Amino acid sequence: MSRRALQEPTFLILTALAAGAQHGYGIMSDVGKISDGRVKLRAGTLYAALDRLDAENLIEADREEIVDGRLRRYYRLTGAGAQRLAAEVERLQAQTNVAARRLDLLGGTA
Amino acid sequence: MNGTAELEGRYRLLLALYPAEHRRAHEDEMLGVLMTGARAGQGRPGLAEAADLIWGALRIRLRPTPHDAAGLLWRDALAVVSTVLPLIILVYLSVSALGLLGVHGALLAALARSDAESLAAWVILTACVMMRLRRIAALVAAGMLTWYAIPAADVPNWYYLAPVSMLLFVTLGLEAAGLLASPGPRTADPDVEGIRGRIGGPGGCGVRHPAAVGAAPGRNGWDHDHCDLRRYQWTGADVRAGQACRCPAVDPRLLCLRPPSRLALDGRRPLRERGGLGRAAPDHTDLPAARRAPGRDHRHYGGAACSCPPRPC
């Protein structure tokens, strides 16, 4: 079954969680690092995405902590989330390979 | 109030835009994230941050959750109705314009008398819907509503507008709102997949949920003798909705094959009843007949019909 491609913020959030459970601010920072500062997630976007991913059963709450009097909830990938991310990686890889082959071809003929 | 408490209070104000259920689950957590990310000495949320929170709240409010079955049903019903509605009207209009069929129902009769520009507008609207240009179609519907409404603004009192004109406004308003608030012609969207089984009913014979029935025009007082849209309603939205929603393989554009088949059944009946082709029902919304009625002066305002008391000479 063909699936819609993940949007970049969603892909990056899932990638951040692939390394292990993280809290909201940790995800935001990690997404910045993964994208080399190109994608800057804000809280509104992050929690809209987390809410949707949770509803789609791609992530789930892991644990909660209180740090400096503030609640931190950690999220982790579910099995379905890991599968979805793997499928997306495969899809992107296939496209990247095609692009790389064609660029090689272009370089060879130029 | 110190800067931190002030900033927290302002963030709380923005977070109040989120649905209560979301606030209960995430407010403290989001506040923690926002305060952690705040600069030292920051007294108020940045413009981009505030816009992001408002946009996030809007997205969550507009997104039906799996727990919000009623919201999904409404959205699904609106999607199907907004897809089928212009199509049915256009089919009736086209067939009527060719003189092949007597028009049954006040709205359709009034539309059939409308001018070429009006027909062209319905063609454009239907084409946009069939091409799945949802937002453009919504704009067209809103434009048509304005086009019909501007001449009617000359009417001294909305009370004098014929019910059929009000029905036309409601129809176009419903079309625009339905296209904006639902996937519209994209009824095969995975978002509606979860409720296809519920909305279709046994055998896929039609929508029986009040959301779909209520969303279809013609109910709630409009389908009396003068505005009989029952056939129109059953011809289109009510029955086709279930089929479109139940079968993901059905391209909504294939729905255009169905109204003509229903026309063969429903359209002929009023012809036989009235005993002739193209004769409109003599009700008070039929302008030629109404003009002959004593004591009232009827005028045609573009596509909108209205009736006013006689003006003093």
Coordinates of C-alpha atoms in Angstrom, one line a residue, chain A residues 1 4 7 10 23-26 28 41-56 64 70-75, chain B residues 4 8 18 22 24-26 28-37 48-49 52-53 55-57 59-60 63 65-66 189-191:
Chain A
M1 CA 0.0 0.0 0.0
R4 CA 1.9 9.5 1.9
Q7 CA 6.5 15.7 6.3
T10 CA 7.4 14.6 11.4
H23 CA 11.1 15.0 26.4
G24 CA 9.6 17.9 24.4
Y25 CA 12.5 20.3 24.7
G26 CA 15.0 17.5 24.0
M28 CA 13.2 20.4 19.8
L41 CA 10.7 23.4 15.8
R42 CA 8.5 25.6 18.0
A43 CA 6.3 24.3 20.8
G44 CA 3.0 24.8 18.9
T45 CA 4.2 22.8 15.9
L46 CA 5.9 20.2 18.1
Y47 CA 2.9 19.4 20.2
A48 CA 0.5 19.4 17.3
A49 CA 2.8 16.8 15.7
L50 CA 3.2 14.8 18.9
D51 CA -0.6 14.8 19.4
R52 CA -1.1 13.5 15.8
L53 CA 1.7 10.9 16.1
D54 CA 0.2 9.7 19.4
A55 CA -3.2 9.4 17.8
E56 CA -1.7 7.4 15.0
E64 CA 7.2 11.7 33.5
R70 CA 8.2 21.7 35.8
L71 CA 6.7 18.6 34.2
R72 CA 8.7 16.7 31.7
R73 CA 7.0 14.0 29.7
Y74 CA 9.2 11.6 27.7
Y75 CA 8.1 10.1 24.5
Chain B
T4 CA 9.2 35.1 34.7
E8 CA 4.4 32.4 32.2
Y18 CA -6.0 24.8 23.0
H22 CA -5.3 18.9 25.3
R24 CA -5.3 18.9 30.7
A25 CA -2.8 16.5 29.1
H26 CA -0.1 18.9 27.9
D28 CA 2.1 22.0 32.1
E29 CA 4.4 20.1 29.9
M30 CA 4.2 22.7 27.1
L31 CA 4.7 25.5 29.6
G32 CA 7.8 23.7 30.8
V33 CA 9.1 23.6 27.2
L34 CA 8.3 27.2 26.5
M35 CA 9.8 28.5 29.8
T36 CA 13.0 26.4 29.2
G37 CA 13.4 27.8 25.7
A48 CA 6.7 34.0 15.8
E49 CA 6.3 31.9 18.9
D52 CA 3.1 29.2 16.2
L53 CA 1.1 28.5 19.4
W55 CA -1.6 28.0 14.7
G56 CA -0.9 24.8 16.7
A57 CA -4.1 25.4 18.7
R59 CA -4.7 22.7 14.0
I60 CA -5.6 20.6 17.0
R63 CA -8.3 18.0 13.6
T65 CA -9.5 12.8 17.0
P66 CA -10.5 9.1 17.0
D189 CA -8.7 10.6 2.3
P190 CA -7.4 8.2 4.9
D191 CA -8.8 10.5 7.6

